[in-house]
Short mmCIF file of C-alpha atoms in Angstrom, two decimals:
data_model
loop_
_atom_site.label_atom_id
_atom_site.label_comp_id
_atom_site.label_asym_id
_atom_site.label_seq_id
_atom_site.Cartn_x
_atom_site.Cartn_y
_atom_site.Cartn_z
CA MET A 1 173.24 68.78 70.98
CA ILE A 2 175.85 70.88 72.76
CA ALA A 3 177.41 69.11 75.75
CA ALA A 4 180.06 69.89 78.35
CA LEU A 5 183.01 67.52 78.66
CA ASP A 6 181.75 66.28 82.03
CA ALA A 7 178.56 64.98 80.37
CA HIS A 8 178.21 61.49 78.90
CA LEU A 9 179.40 61.82 75.29
CA PRO A 10 178.47 58.71 73.27
CA GLU A 11 180.93 58.11 70.45
CA ALA A 12 178.05 57.32 68.11
CA GLU A 13 176.70 60.86 68.55
CA PHE A 14 179.73 63.02 69.32
CA GLY A 15 182.63 61.11 67.72
CA GLY A 16 185.73 59.50 69.10
CA LYS A 17 187.72 62.61 69.91
CA ALA A 18 184.93 64.16 71.98
CA ALA A 19 184.25 60.89 73.80
CA GLN A 20 187.92 60.46 74.68
CA LEU A 21 188.44 64.06 75.77
CA GLY A 22 185.33 63.76 77.92
CA GLN A 23 186.71 60.64 79.56
CA ALA A 24 190.06 62.37 80.05
CA HIS A 25 188.34 65.35 81.69
CA ARG A 26 186.33 63.12 84.02
CA SER A 27 189.56 61.28 84.93
CA GLY A 28 191.13 64.53 86.09
CA LEU A 29 193.56 64.89 83.19
CA PRO A 30 194.61 68.45 82.23
CA VAL A 31 192.25 69.04 79.30
CA PRO A 32 191.60 72.70 78.34
CA PRO A 33 188.03 73.99 78.77
CA ALA A 34 185.85 72.79 75.90
CA PHE A 35 182.43 71.66 74.78
CA ALA A 36 181.32 69.06 72.24
CA LEU A 37 178.85 69.23 69.37
CA SER A 38 176.95 66.18 68.16
CA SER A 39 177.09 65.30 64.47
CA GLU A 40 173.38 66.07 64.08
CA PHE A 41 173.90 69.52 65.62
CA VAL A 42 176.87 70.22 63.30
CA ASP A 43 174.79 69.20 60.28
CA ARG A 44 172.02 71.58 61.30
CA VAL A 45 174.33 74.56 61.87
CA VAL A 46 176.14 74.00 58.57
CA ALA A 47 172.74 73.74 56.82
CA GLY A 48 171.84 77.22 58.12
CA ASP A 49 169.67 76.57 61.20
CA ASP A 50 169.75 80.01 62.87
CA ALA A 51 168.36 78.77 66.19
CA GLN A 52 171.12 76.20 66.57
CA LEU A 53 173.73 78.73 65.45
CA GLY A 54 172.54 81.04 68.23
CA ARG A 55 173.01 78.27 70.78
CA LEU A 56 176.50 77.61 69.44
CA LEU A 57 177.48 81.27 69.69
CA ASP A 58 176.21 81.42 73.29
CA ALA A 59 178.37 78.42 74.17
CA PHE A 60 181.36 79.93 72.33
CA ALA A 61 181.10 83.06 74.48
CA THR A 62 181.50 81.00 77.67
CA LEU A 63 185.05 79.97 76.66
CA ALA A 64 186.03 83.66 76.77
CA GLY A 65 188.88 83.54 74.31
CA PRO A 66 190.22 82.07 71.09
CA VAL A 67 189.44 78.42 70.45
CA ALA A 68 190.51 75.43 68.40
CA VAL A 69 187.73 73.77 66.41
CA ARG A 70 188.62 70.08 66.18
CA SER A 71 187.09 67.27 64.16
CA SER A 72 185.44 64.43 66.07
CA GLY A 73 184.22 62.11 63.38
CA ILE A 74 182.06 59.09 64.14
CA GLY A 75 184.46 56.15 63.77
CA GLU A 76 187.52 58.43 63.93
CA ASP A 77 190.52 57.62 66.13
CA GLY A 78 189.75 53.97 66.83
CA ALA A 79 192.35 51.33 67.59
CA ALA A 80 192.51 50.23 63.95
CA ALA A 81 192.35 53.59 62.19
CA SER A 82 193.04 57.28 62.58
CA PHE A 83 191.85 60.12 60.40
CA ALA A 84 194.72 62.34 61.60
CA GLY A 85 195.79 64.34 58.58
CA GLN A 86 192.42 63.75 56.90
CA HIS A 87 189.94 65.62 59.08
CA ALA A 88 190.54 69.29 59.73
CA THR A 89 191.35 71.32 62.82
CA VAL A 90 191.00 75.11 62.69
CA LEU A 91 193.12 77.00 65.22
CA ASN A 92 192.67 80.45 66.78
CA VAL A 93 189.02 81.04 66.03
CA ARG A 94 188.18 84.41 67.58
CA ASN A 95 184.73 85.59 66.50
CA PRO A 96 181.33 84.26 65.41
CA ARG A 97 182.02 84.53 61.68
CA GLN A 98 185.30 82.63 62.05
CA LEU A 99 183.49 80.00 64.13
CA GLN A 100 180.87 79.43 61.43
CA ASP A 101 183.58 79.18 58.78
CA ALA A 102 185.62 76.78 60.94
CA LEU A 103 182.63 74.52 61.51
CA ALA A 104 181.98 74.39 57.76
CA THR A 105 185.66 73.61 57.11
CA VAL A 106 185.75 70.74 59.62
CA HIS A 107 182.42 69.38 58.39
CA GLY A 108 183.61 69.51 54.78
CA SER A 109 186.95 67.87 55.53
CA ALA A 110 185.18 64.55 56.09
CA ARG A 111 183.94 64.70 52.51
CA THR A 112 187.19 65.27 50.62
CA ALA A 113 188.25 62.69 48.07
CA SER A 114 191.09 61.45 50.27
CA ALA A 115 188.91 61.14 53.39
CA LEU A 116 186.19 59.28 51.49
CA ALA A 117 188.80 56.96 49.93
CA TYR A 118 190.17 56.20 53.40
CA ARG A 119 186.65 55.35 54.57
CA ARG A 120 186.24 52.93 51.67
CA LYS A 121 189.60 51.33 52.46
CA LEU A 122 188.47 50.68 56.04
CA GLY A 123 185.01 49.50 55.07
CA LEU A 124 183.28 52.34 56.97
CA PRO A 125 179.82 53.61 55.98
CA PRO A 126 180.15 55.84 52.92
CA GLU A 127 178.40 58.89 54.41
CA PRO A 128 180.57 60.49 57.13
CA ARG A 129 179.15 61.94 60.32
CA MET A 130 181.18 64.70 61.93
CA GLY A 131 181.01 65.79 65.54
CA VAL A 132 183.16 68.70 66.70
CA VAL A 133 185.09 69.73 69.81
CA VAL A 134 185.40 73.46 70.49
CA GLN A 135 188.38 73.80 72.83
CA ARG A 136 190.02 76.83 74.41
CA LEU A 137 193.26 77.45 72.49
CA ILE A 138 196.42 77.17 74.57
CA LEU A 139 199.08 79.79 73.85
CA ALA A 140 201.87 77.23 73.88
CA ASP A 141 205.50 77.90 74.69
CA CYS A 142 206.22 74.49 73.19
CA ALA A 143 204.09 71.59 72.08
CA GLY A 144 204.18 68.27 70.32
CA VAL A 145 203.24 64.61 70.38
CA LEU A 146 203.92 61.65 72.67
CA PHE A 147 203.64 57.92 71.99
CA THR A 148 203.59 55.58 74.98
CA ARG A 149 205.25 52.85 72.90
CA HIS A 150 207.82 53.35 70.19
CA PRO A 151 205.62 53.65 67.08
CA THR A 152 208.19 51.85 64.87
CA THR A 153 209.87 49.24 67.07
CA GLY A 154 207.10 48.71 69.63
CA ALA A 155 209.59 49.16 72.48
CA ASP A 156 208.06 49.91 75.89
CA GLU A 157 209.27 53.50 76.06
CA ARG A 158 207.82 56.97 75.57
CA VAL A 159 208.74 58.69 72.29
CA ILE A 160 208.26 62.47 72.35
CA GLU A 161 208.61 65.05 69.60
CA ALA A 162 208.52 68.75 70.46
CA THR A 163 208.85 72.19 68.92
CA TRP A 164 208.48 75.85 69.84
CA GLY A 165 205.00 77.36 69.59
CA LEU A 166 201.92 75.43 68.54
CA GLY A 167 202.25 71.70 67.90
CA GLU A 168 200.84 71.97 64.37
CA ALA A 169 204.45 72.47 63.21
CA VAL A 170 205.18 68.88 64.33
CA VAL A 171 201.91 67.34 63.12
CA ALA A 172 202.20 68.99 59.69
CA GLY A 173 205.91 68.16 59.32
CA ILE A 174 206.94 71.81 58.98
CA VAL A 175 209.99 71.44 61.25
CA THR A 176 212.36 68.70 62.31
CA PRO A 177 211.30 68.49 65.96
CA ASP A 178 213.35 67.62 69.01
CA HIS A 179 213.25 63.87 69.61
CA TYR A 180 213.25 62.25 73.05
CA ARG A 181 213.04 58.70 74.33
CA VAL A 182 212.04 58.21 77.97
CA SER A 183 211.65 54.93 79.84
CA ARG A 184 208.48 54.15 81.74
CA GLY A 185 209.03 55.96 85.02
CA GLY A 186 210.84 58.93 83.52
CA ARG A 187 214.49 57.94 82.94
CA VAL A 188 215.73 59.85 79.90
CA LEU A 189 217.17 57.50 77.26
CA GLU A 190 217.82 59.96 74.43
CA LYS A 191 217.63 63.69 73.68
CA ARG A 192 218.19 64.75 70.09
CA PRO A 193 217.72 68.40 69.12
CA GLY A 194 215.84 69.14 65.94
CA GLU A 195 216.01 72.00 63.48
CA LYS A 196 213.15 74.19 64.64
CA ASP A 197 213.75 77.18 62.38
CA CYS A 198 210.14 78.34 62.35
CA ALA A 199 207.24 78.28 64.77
CA ILE A 200 203.48 78.38 64.26
CA VAL A 201 201.90 81.05 66.47
CA TRP A 202 198.47 82.55 66.63
CA SER A 203 197.57 85.83 64.95
CA GLU A 204 195.64 88.62 66.60
CA GLU A 205 193.27 88.63 63.61
CA GLY A 206 192.56 84.91 63.87
CA GLY A 207 194.22 81.85 62.40
CA THR A 208 197.91 81.11 62.64
CA THR A 209 201.11 82.27 61.03
CA GLU A 210 204.64 80.96 60.67
CA VAL A 211 207.39 83.07 62.21
CA PRO A 212 211.16 82.53 62.13
CA VAL A 213 212.77 81.19 65.29
CA PRO A 214 215.83 83.19 66.45
CA ALA A 215 219.02 81.45 65.33
CA HIS A 216 220.22 80.81 68.89
CA ARG A 217 217.02 78.81 69.66
CA VAL A 218 216.79 76.67 66.51
CA ASP A 219 218.70 73.72 67.97
CA VAL A 220 218.05 74.38 71.67
CA LEU A 221 216.01 71.60 73.29
CA CYS A 222 212.42 72.57 74.13
CA LEU A 223 212.07 70.17 77.06
CA ASP A 224 214.16 69.95 80.22
CA ASP A 225 214.10 66.96 82.57
CA ALA A 226 211.25 68.42 84.65
CA ARG A 227 209.02 68.74 81.59
CA LEU A 228 209.95 65.26 80.41
CA ALA A 229 209.01 63.92 83.84
CA ALA A 230 205.66 65.71 83.61
CA LEU A 231 205.03 64.16 80.19
CA ASP A 232 205.90 60.69 81.49
CA ALA A 233 203.43 61.21 84.34
CA LEU A 234 200.76 62.33 81.86
CA ALA A 235 201.42 59.21 79.77
CA SER A 236 200.98 57.01 82.86
CA ALA A 237 197.77 58.81 83.81
CA CYS A 238 196.37 58.28 80.30
CA GLU A 239 197.30 54.60 80.43
CA ALA A 240 195.46 54.29 83.75
CA ALA A 241 192.39 56.10 82.39
CA PHE A 242 192.16 54.40 78.99
CA GLY A 243 194.32 51.28 79.00
CA GLY A 244 196.38 50.26 76.01
CA THR A 245 198.64 52.50 73.96
CA GLN A 246 198.43 56.27 73.84
CA ASP A 247 199.08 58.79 71.05
CA LEU A 248 198.90 62.19 72.73
CA GLU A 249 199.03 65.80 71.59
CA TRP A 250 200.16 68.12 74.37
CA ALA A 251 201.26 71.69 75.04
CA PHE A 252 203.15 73.58 77.74
CA ALA A 253 202.10 77.15 78.56
CA ALA A 254 204.04 78.88 81.34
CA ASP A 255 205.16 75.45 82.61
CA ARG A 256 201.59 74.15 82.82
CA LEU A 257 201.02 70.98 80.82
CA TYR A 258 197.81 70.44 78.84
CA LEU A 259 196.43 67.37 77.08
CA LEU A 260 194.93 68.51 73.76
CA GLN A 261 194.02 65.22 72.09
CA ARG A 262 194.30 61.52 72.81
CA ARG A 263 193.88 58.44 70.63
CA ALA A 264 195.19 54.90 70.57
CA ILE A 265 198.33 54.22 68.54
CA THR A 266 196.88 52.83 65.34
CA ARG A 267 197.91 49.63 63.60
CA GLY A 268 197.87 51.19 60.15
#
């Protein structure tokens, strides 16, 4: 099944990421345009079902631009576990062939040795089921992650890491990002510049590439007080919509803030 984010997206069919992005969209949070694919639909496309592939390509055309193809595994991103770093995301998918390849990559990432070992560790069913979110790619000026509680100390404060370009540079540990601590309500507690000597940007041919950051921007902070206030407000809105702790991926493009992904802060 292909479903819009404003539809009911059961986690058991579409996966945790799709269900949470759908809830975020219905709560008025700034989620980029997207649609979700059920795990059964993904299986059929990867197996070579031409009719379902045609439906997927029709939906892809409605987003009118490059997309991110994100994993949404059944049982992924719960309160006790996260497959971040296990399941794949493919950025800057621009044409039907790239979309097919991206879907196969995401589907296959649930079946790597490390992902299957993680499933065994958590006592999850051995055969993974992979839904997918196809989301309009945001051409980010800067991007990163936000935790609504300090992930190490548990302090009631927002911890934000940011870099130039796409946030994959933070998630993949390619740069030392800027580090911020902000109290609930937006008071800035700490700003620590990182060493952001490269940025991940999209390529006109598809996919992403690493480019050097000009020397004068390497240790310049990505986020001013206005952007930090916007991130604090987004954190509060996510807390209101979901309850509990929040682990957010976000991006700014031309001073507009987007919520790309949301999960609970995991316990391990």
